[in-house]
Short mmCIF file of C-alpha atoms in Angstrom, two decimals:
data_model
loop_
_atom_site.label_atom_id
_atom_site.label_comp_id
_atom_site.label_asym_id
_atom_site.label_seq_id
_atom_site.Cartn_x
_atom_site.Cartn_y
_atom_site.Cartn_z
CA GLY T 147 -33.88 17.86 38.49
CA TYR T 148 -35.29 14.34 38.69
CA ALA T 149 -32.03 12.91 40.06
CA GLU T 150 -31.70 15.68 42.61
CA ALA T 151 -35.26 15.13 43.83
CA CYS T 152 -34.70 11.39 44.14
CA LEU T 153 -31.52 11.80 46.14
CA ASP T 154 -33.08 14.38 48.43
CA GLY T 155 -36.07 12.09 48.94
CA ARG T 156 -33.73 9.31 50.01
CA ARG T 157 -32.21 11.63 52.60
CA GLU T 158 -35.67 12.38 53.95
CA ALA T 159 -36.51 8.67 54.29
CA GLY T 160 -33.54 7.98 56.58
CA PRO T 161 -33.60 7.96 60.38
CA THR T 162 -31.93 11.36 60.59
CA ARG T 163 -33.69 13.77 58.31
CA ALA T 164 -31.43 16.20 56.54
CA PRO T 165 -32.66 19.77 56.17
CA ALA T 166 -34.01 20.53 52.70
CA HIS T 167 -32.04 23.08 50.70
CA GLY T 168 -33.62 25.95 48.87
CA ASP T 169 -34.24 24.28 45.50
CA PHE T 170 -35.93 21.24 46.97
CA ALA T 171 -37.99 23.38 49.36
CA GLN T 172 -39.33 25.39 46.43
CA LEU T 173 -40.07 22.19 44.55
CA ALA T 174 -42.03 20.71 47.49
CA ALA T 175 -43.90 23.96 48.09
CA ARG T 176 -45.32 24.13 44.56
CA PRO T 177 -48.89 22.87 44.00
CA GLY T 178 -48.65 19.25 43.06
CA GLY T 179 -45.07 18.95 44.30
CA ALA T 180 -42.45 17.66 41.95
CA ALA T 181 -45.11 16.15 39.73
CA SER T 182 -45.89 19.63 38.44
CA LEU T 183 -42.60 19.56 36.58
CA LEU T 184 -43.64 16.54 34.56
CA PRO T 185 -45.31 16.77 31.14
CA ALA T 186 -49.08 17.13 31.08
CA ALA T 187 -49.57 13.57 29.76
CA GLU T 188 -47.76 12.13 32.77
CA ARG T 189 -49.46 14.26 35.47
CA SER T 190 -53.06 13.94 34.22
CA PRO T 191 -55.58 12.96 36.92
CA GLY T 192 -56.67 9.37 37.07
CA PRO T 193 -55.72 6.09 38.67
CA ALA T 194 -52.09 5.66 39.61
CA PRO T 195 -50.09 4.00 36.88
CA PRO T 196 -48.67 0.59 37.62
CA TRP T 197 -45.16 1.94 37.87
CA ARG T 198 -45.95 4.45 40.67
CA GLY T 199 -43.60 3.94 43.55
CA ARG T 200 -41.57 1.32 41.66
CA GLY T 201 -37.90 1.82 42.34
CA CYS T 202 -38.49 4.36 45.18
CA PRO T 203 -37.13 3.72 48.66
CA GLN T 204 -39.54 2.36 51.20
CA GLY T 205 -41.06 5.05 53.32
CA ALA T 206 -40.27 7.82 50.88
CA ALA T 207 -43.21 9.99 50.06
CA GLY T 208 -44.00 13.32 48.58
CA PRO T 209 -41.84 14.63 45.78
CA CYS T 210 -39.71 11.48 45.49
CA ALA T 211 -42.76 9.28 44.96
CA ALA T 212 -44.04 11.73 42.35
CA VAL T 213 -40.72 11.87 40.54
CA CYS T 214 -40.16 8.13 40.63
CA SER T 215 -43.64 7.51 39.31
CA ALA T 216 -42.54 8.92 35.95
CA PRO T 217 -41.57 6.27 33.39
CA ARG T 218 -38.28 8.06 32.76
CA CYS T 219 -37.23 8.20 36.39
CA CYS T 220 -34.51 5.63 36.18
CA SER T 221 -33.15 7.03 32.92
CA ALA T 222 -33.03 10.50 34.51
CA CYS T 223 -31.49 9.25 37.75
CA GLY T 224 -28.92 7.27 35.81
CA SER T 225 -29.88 3.75 36.92
CA ALA T 226 -32.43 1.89 39.00
CA ARG T 227 -30.01 1.97 41.92
CA SER T 228 -30.38 5.77 42.08
CA CYS T 229 -34.10 5.43 42.80
CA GLY T 230 -33.61 2.87 45.52
CA ALA T 231 -34.11 -0.38 43.53
CA PRO T 232 -31.35 -2.92 43.87
CA GLY T 233 -29.19 -2.95 40.77
CA PRO T 234 -27.85 -6.00 39.03
CA GLY T 235 -24.87 -7.69 40.58
CA PRO T 236 -21.40 -7.76 39.07
CA ARG T 237 -21.20 -9.56 35.77
CA PRO T 238 -19.25 -12.80 36.07
CA ALA T 239 -16.06 -12.86 34.09
CA ALA T 240 -15.93 -15.22 31.12
CA PRO T 241 -13.74 -18.23 31.77
CA ARG T 242 -10.36 -17.98 30.08
CA ARG T 243 -9.53 -20.71 27.63
CA ALA T 244 -6.64 -22.81 28.73
CA GLN T 245 -3.45 -22.30 26.77
CA PRO T 246 -1.84 -25.51 25.46
CA PRO T 247 1.38 -26.29 27.31
CA GLY T 248 4.56 -25.39 25.51
CA ARG T 249 2.97 -22.79 23.21
CA PRO T 250 3.62 -19.10 23.95
CA ARG T 251 0.61 -16.80 24.06
CA ARG T 252 0.40 -14.44 21.09
CA THR T 253 -0.55 -10.92 22.02
CA CYS T 254 -1.28 -7.86 19.91
CA ARG T 255 1.00 -5.12 21.06
CA PRO T 256 -0.27 -1.60 20.39
CA ARG T 257 1.93 0.61 18.28
CA PRO T 258 3.76 3.10 20.54
CA ALA T 259 2.79 6.71 20.04
CA ARG T 260 5.36 8.99 18.50
CA PRO T 261 6.61 11.62 20.99
CA ARG T 262 5.91 15.21 20.22
CA GLY T 263 8.65 16.93 18.31
CA ALA T 264 10.05 13.69 16.86
CA SER T 265 11.13 13.88 13.25
CA ARG T 266 9.22 11.91 10.65
CA ARG T 267 10.83 9.24 8.54
CA ARG T 268 12.16 10.39 5.26
CA VAL T 269 11.25 7.12 3.57
CA THR T 270 7.63 6.76 2.47
CA TYR T 271 6.11 3.35 1.95
CA VAL T 272 3.98 2.68 -1.07
CA ARG T 273 0.57 1.20 -0.33
CA SER T 274 -1.99 -0.28 -2.62
CA GLY T 275 -4.74 1.93 -4.00
CA ARG T 276 -7.27 -0.90 -4.02
CA ARG T 277 -10.41 -0.34 -2.01
CA ALA T 278 -12.89 -2.67 -0.39
CA PRO T 279 -15.55 -4.20 -2.69
CA PRO T 280 -18.75 -2.16 -3.00
CA GLY T 281 -20.82 -4.92 -1.43
CA GLY T 282 -19.55 -4.08 2.05
CA ARG T 283 -17.53 -6.03 4.52
CA GLY T 284 -19.50 -9.21 4.12
CA SER T 285 -19.05 -9.47 0.35
CA GLY T 286 -15.33 -10.20 0.36
CA PRO T 287 -12.98 -12.35 2.41
CA PRO T 288 -12.44 -11.08 5.96
CA GLU T 289 -9.41 -8.97 6.67
CA PRO T 290 -6.77 -10.83 8.67
CA GLY T 291 -6.23 -9.52 12.19
CA CYS T 292 -2.99 -8.21 13.54
CA CYS T 293 -2.22 -11.56 15.08
CA ALA T 294 -3.50 -13.73 12.22
CA PRO T 295 -0.98 -16.36 11.15
CA ARG T 296 0.69 -15.59 7.88
CA GLY T 297 0.15 -17.88 4.94
CA PRO T 298 2.88 -19.50 2.88
CA PRO T 299 4.91 -17.09 0.73
CA ARG T 300 4.03 -16.92 -2.93
CA ARG T 301 6.57 -18.52 -5.21
CA LYS T 302 7.71 -17.49 -8.63
CA ILE T 303 5.37 -18.21 -11.47
CA ALA T 304 6.40 -21.05 -13.74
CA CYS T 305 7.30 -19.83 -17.22
CA ASN T 306 7.94 -22.72 -19.58
CA HIS T 307 9.59 -20.68 -22.32
CA ILE T 308 12.12 -18.20 -20.95
CA SER T 309 14.26 -17.06 -23.80
CA THR T 310 16.40 -14.27 -25.13
CA ASP T 311 19.12 -15.98 -27.16
CA SER T 312 16.66 -18.22 -28.98
CA LEU T 313 15.10 -15.17 -30.59
CA ALA T 314 18.12 -14.69 -32.82
CA THR T 315 19.76 -17.05 -35.26
CA ASP T 316 23.34 -16.42 -34.16
CA SER T 317 24.85 -18.13 -31.16
CA SER T 318 26.66 -15.16 -29.61
CA PRO T 319 25.75 -14.93 -25.93
CA ALA T 320 24.25 -11.80 -24.45
CA LYS T 321 26.29 -9.73 -22.01
CA LYS T 322 23.47 -9.85 -19.47
CA PRO T 323 20.63 -12.37 -19.27
CA TRP T 324 17.69 -10.10 -20.03
CA SER T 325 14.91 -12.70 -20.03
CA VAL T 326 11.36 -12.53 -21.37
CA CYS T 327 8.55 -15.03 -20.92
CA LEU T 328 7.32 -16.43 -24.25
CA ASP T 329 4.44 -18.55 -22.97
CA ASP T 330 1.35 -18.25 -25.16
CA ARG T 331 -0.86 -17.48 -22.14
CA PHE T 332 0.82 -14.08 -21.69
CA GLY T 333 0.65 -12.93 -25.30
CA LEU T 334 4.23 -11.75 -25.94
CA ALA T 335 5.05 -14.56 -28.37
CA HIS T 336 1.83 -13.85 -30.24
CA GLN T 337 2.71 -10.16 -30.49
CA ILE T 338 6.18 -10.99 -31.81
CA ARG T 339 4.80 -13.31 -34.47
CA ASN T 340 2.34 -10.62 -35.61
CA LYS T 341 5.03 -7.90 -35.63
CA GLN T 342 3.06 -5.89 -33.07
CA CYS T 343 5.46 -6.07 -30.15
CA ARG T 344 6.68 -2.84 -28.49
CA LEU T 345 9.68 -2.61 -26.17
CA TYR T 346 10.94 0.33 -24.12
CA SER T 347 14.53 0.23 -22.95
CA LEU T 348 15.63 2.66 -20.23
CA GLY T 349 19.36 3.08 -19.80
CA LEU T 350 21.99 5.44 -18.45
CA GLY T 351 25.09 5.39 -20.61
CA SER T 352 25.17 1.62 -21.14
CA ASP T 353 26.71 0.28 -24.34
CA ASP T 354 24.99 -3.09 -24.09
CA THR T 355 22.37 -3.06 -26.88
CA HIS T 356 22.50 -6.77 -27.60
CA PHE T 357 19.01 -7.43 -26.22
CA GLU T 358 17.42 -4.48 -28.04
CA VAL T 359 18.92 -5.46 -31.40
CA ARG T 360 17.66 -9.02 -31.09
CA MET T 361 14.14 -7.97 -30.19
CA ALA T 362 14.09 -5.51 -33.10
CA ASP T 363 15.27 -8.20 -35.53
CA GLU T 364 12.41 -10.43 -34.46
CA GLY T 365 9.80 -7.77 -35.24
CA CYS T 366 9.48 -5.67 -32.08
CA GLU T 367 9.27 -1.90 -32.23
CA VAL T 368 12.12 -0.94 -29.89
CA HIS T 369 12.57 2.50 -28.30
CA ARG T 370 15.76 3.01 -26.37
CA PHE T 371 15.97 6.06 -24.10
CA ASP T 372 19.46 7.26 -23.28
CA PRO T 373 20.50 10.87 -22.55
CA SER T 374 24.02 10.21 -23.84
CA VAL T 375 23.10 9.83 -27.54
CA ASN T 376 24.01 12.69 -29.86
CA SER T 377 20.72 13.35 -31.66
CA ALA T 378 17.23 13.76 -30.26
CA HIS T 379 15.73 10.87 -32.25
CA VAL T 380 17.75 8.41 -34.31
CA LEU T 381 16.36 5.51 -36.35
CA GLU T 382 19.18 2.99 -36.04
CA SER T 383 17.46 0.29 -38.06
CA GLN T 384 14.01 -0.45 -39.38
CA ARG T 385 12.51 -1.00 -35.91
CA LEU T 386 15.16 0.35 -33.51
CA TRP T 387 14.88 3.93 -32.27
CA PHE T 388 17.28 5.88 -30.06
CA HIS T 389 15.94 8.87 -28.12
CA ARG T 390 17.92 11.45 -26.22
CA LEU T 391 15.62 11.20 -23.23
CA SER T 392 15.94 9.84 -19.74
CA VAL T 393 13.04 8.46 -17.75
CA ASP T 394 12.74 10.06 -14.33
CA TRP T 395 10.29 9.86 -11.43
CA ARG T 396 9.24 13.48 -11.93
CA ASP T 397 8.79 15.96 -14.73
CA PRO T 398 11.18 18.94 -14.82
CA HIS T 399 10.11 22.42 -13.91
CA PRO T 400 9.29 24.43 -17.07
CA ALA T 401 11.77 27.19 -16.19
CA VAL T 402 14.59 24.71 -15.60
CA ALA T 403 13.76 22.77 -18.75
CA ALA T 404 13.94 25.97 -20.83
CA GLN T 405 17.48 26.72 -19.60
CA LYS T 406 18.84 23.20 -20.16
CA LEU T 407 17.99 22.26 -23.69
CA HIS T 408 19.64 18.83 -23.72
CA SER T 409 18.58 17.61 -20.27
CA ASN T 410 15.30 15.95 -21.18
CA ALA T 411 14.17 13.93 -18.18
CA ARG T 412 10.50 12.99 -18.02
CA LYS T 413 8.22 10.51 -16.38
CA LEU T 414 7.30 7.40 -18.30
CA GLY T 415 3.61 8.34 -18.31
CA THR T 416 4.47 11.69 -19.93
CA ILE T 417 6.54 10.00 -22.63
CA LEU T 418 3.74 7.54 -23.39
CA ASN T 419 1.31 10.41 -23.88
CA GLU T 420 3.72 12.30 -26.14
CA PHE T 421 4.46 9.26 -28.30
CA GLY T 422 0.81 8.18 -28.41
CA HIS T 423 1.58 4.71 -27.05
CA HIS T 424 -1.03 3.06 -24.86
CA LYS T 425 0.75 -0.24 -24.18
CA ILE T 426 4.29 -1.54 -23.71
CA ASP T 427 4.84 -5.26 -24.09
CA VAL T 428 8.26 -5.22 -22.41
CA LEU T 429 9.86 -2.53 -20.22
CA LYS T 430 13.58 -3.02 -19.63
CA ALA T 431 15.38 -0.72 -17.16
CA ASP T 432 19.06 -0.35 -16.27
CA LEU T 433 19.06 2.94 -14.39
CA GLU T 434 22.03 2.59 -12.00
CA SER T 435 20.13 2.89 -8.67
CA ALA T 436 17.41 5.20 -10.00
CA GLU T 437 15.14 2.19 -10.61
CA TRP T 438 13.57 2.31 -7.13
CA LYS T 439 12.19 5.84 -7.54
CA VAL T 440 11.08 5.15 -11.12
CA LEU T 441 9.30 2.00 -9.98
CA GLU T 442 7.63 3.98 -7.20
CA ASN T 443 6.37 6.50 -9.78
CA LEU T 444 4.98 3.71 -11.99
CA ILE T 445 3.03 2.35 -9.03
CA LEU T 446 1.73 5.67 -7.73
CA GLU T 447 0.58 6.88 -11.15
CA ASP T 448 -0.91 3.50 -12.10
CA VAL T 449 1.20 3.06 -15.23
CA LEU T 450 1.79 -0.64 -14.56
CA GLY T 451 -1.49 -1.59 -16.19
CA GLN T 452 -0.02 -0.53 -19.55
CA ILE T 453 3.03 -2.83 -19.21
CA GLY T 454 3.14 -6.53 -20.03
CA GLN T 455 6.55 -7.54 -18.66
CA LEU T 456 9.11 -5.79 -16.46
CA ILE T 457 12.85 -6.49 -16.58
CA PHE T 458 14.64 -4.40 -13.97
CA GLU T 459 18.24 -4.38 -12.87
CA ILE T 460 18.15 -3.48 -9.18
CA HIS T 461 21.10 -2.29 -7.10
CA LEU T 462 21.42 -2.94 -3.40
CA HIS T 463 24.84 -1.53 -2.51
CA TRP T 464 23.31 1.79 -1.38
CA PRO T 465 19.72 3.10 -0.89
CA GLY T 466 19.51 4.83 -4.26
CA PHE T 467 18.72 8.31 -5.47
CA GLU T 468 16.59 10.34 -3.03
CA VAL T 469 16.05 7.33 -0.76
CA SER T 470 17.40 7.89 2.74
CA GLY T 471 16.90 6.76 6.30
CA SER T 472 18.06 3.87 8.44
CA ASP T 473 18.89 0.52 6.87
CA SER T 474 15.66 -1.02 8.15
CA SER T 475 13.60 1.85 6.71
CA VAL T 476 15.26 1.49 3.31
CA VAL T 477 14.64 -2.25 3.25
CA ARG T 478 10.98 -1.72 4.16
CA PHE T 479 10.69 0.80 1.34
CA TRP T 480 12.16 -1.67 -1.15
CA TYR T 481 9.89 -4.42 0.13
CA SER T 482 6.80 -2.21 -0.17
CA LEU T 483 7.55 -1.67 -3.87
CA LEU T 484 8.03 -5.36 -4.56
CA LYS T 485 4.87 -6.18 -2.61
CA GLU T 486 2.87 -3.65 -4.64
CA LEU T 487 4.01 -5.33 -7.84
CA GLU T 488 2.56 -8.56 -6.53
CA LEU T 489 -0.71 -6.83 -5.63
CA LYS T 490 -0.84 -5.45 -9.19
CA ASP T 491 -0.81 -9.07 -10.49
CA PHE T 492 2.86 -9.06 -11.50
CA ARG T 493 4.65 -12.35 -10.84
CA LEU T 494 8.37 -12.93 -10.77
CA PHE T 495 9.40 -15.60 -13.26
CA HIS T 496 13.18 -15.17 -13.43
CA SER T 497 15.99 -13.76 -11.29
CA TYR T 498 19.69 -13.48 -11.95
CA LYS T 499 22.44 -12.74 -9.43
CA ASP T 500 25.40 -10.96 -11.00
CA LEU T 501 28.39 -12.44 -9.18
CA SER T 502 30.77 -10.17 -11.07
CA LYS T 503 29.55 -7.25 -8.94
CA PRO T 504 30.84 -6.54 -5.40
CA GLN T 505 29.22 -8.45 -2.57
CA LEU T 506 27.70 -5.41 -0.89
CA PHE T 507 24.32 -4.82 0.70
CA LEU T 508 23.76 -1.26 1.96
CA LYS T 509 27.53 -0.74 2.13
CA LYS T 510 28.10 -3.93 4.13
CA ASP T 511 30.02 -6.96 2.93
CA ILE T 512 27.83 -10.05 2.73
CA PHE T 513 29.16 -13.43 1.71
CA ASN T 514 27.62 -15.12 -1.36
CA ALA T 515 25.50 -12.09 -2.21
CA SER T 516 25.59 -9.50 -4.94
CA SER T 517 24.96 -5.80 -5.15
CA CYS T 518 23.19 -6.25 -8.49
CA TYR T 519 20.25 -8.48 -9.49
CA ILE T 520 18.16 -8.72 -12.65
CA LEU T 521 14.51 -9.48 -11.90
CA SER T 522 11.83 -10.27 -14.46
CA TRP T 523 8.08 -10.01 -13.85
CA VAL T 524 5.10 -10.80 -16.05
CA ASN T 525 1.68 -9.19 -15.83
CA THR T 526 -0.67 -12.15 -15.40
CA ARG T 527 -3.66 -10.06 -16.60
CA TRP T 528 -1.94 -8.91 -19.76
CA LYS T 529 -3.93 -9.44 -22.95
#
């Protein structure tokens, strides 16, 4: 109503007076004009307030002067320009900083929107569950922008005592270099000396038990999980157990588990609860391409905090069980898992490239590469 009265008043102030329409005629005909529409505090008798007529066009009188005398005239009209006052000029543009010669300008490109009806990727990326500190944005370091320069990549942690063969007295070499870090700062050597070490070995039909036997001889409580053993639980030696179980990334459905008596596949967190074990000093896994999904389950269910060292044999010749998509999507999925290990304070201290395996990467021949690697991480917060 205020804006309409102002605009009609401007038409009346011009050289050619426009005829008033019905609404404005009724407004002007009321006692007190347009000022009768104002609140009682603003239309009380008395001297004219200092803002009366401010912002109204020259020569305008009557309802427009009454409307524009209200302190909320300009907010009702939308701006001072609506009431006749000259508005501010265009804001000068900020000067652009000169770009150094020879350096390309870095721009943040927005992510293109996915068209409707497009299929989603079948590969899901694992992201960290950490949240911002409770103190707010200002309490922690600022988040890097999309165009922030990346810092130097983190290198492997230095482990001064990497050993497997030195644990045993014989000199027979192991079939595969399963390496553990025996530095005193990570506690594994202390646990071995006190006969309180616990090792879980996950395998699928492998006959290589050289590493497990050595760790058991040194005082570790070793549990090897293999679905190919004959009995459910076998005590091979004083500290070496064999279990007819396989570690999976999901628990079986109760109806399916009841039909298949000997197919015992469970998640690692479920096995830990059943055995009553709260910590694992070393987790060794040789799962023949199932290691990616098992590692994803350990990250998503936050089981990594109960593990001191990880020794995984990873396979790169194909995506793995229940991992599909384009080659770039599979590589991003693998990278997201390895990055989450780093965010969980796991540091790589040893890697081994098995040159006896085919030189394949996602079914492509690559020179001087291997389809199988053994990677060893240590939990830097392990106590």
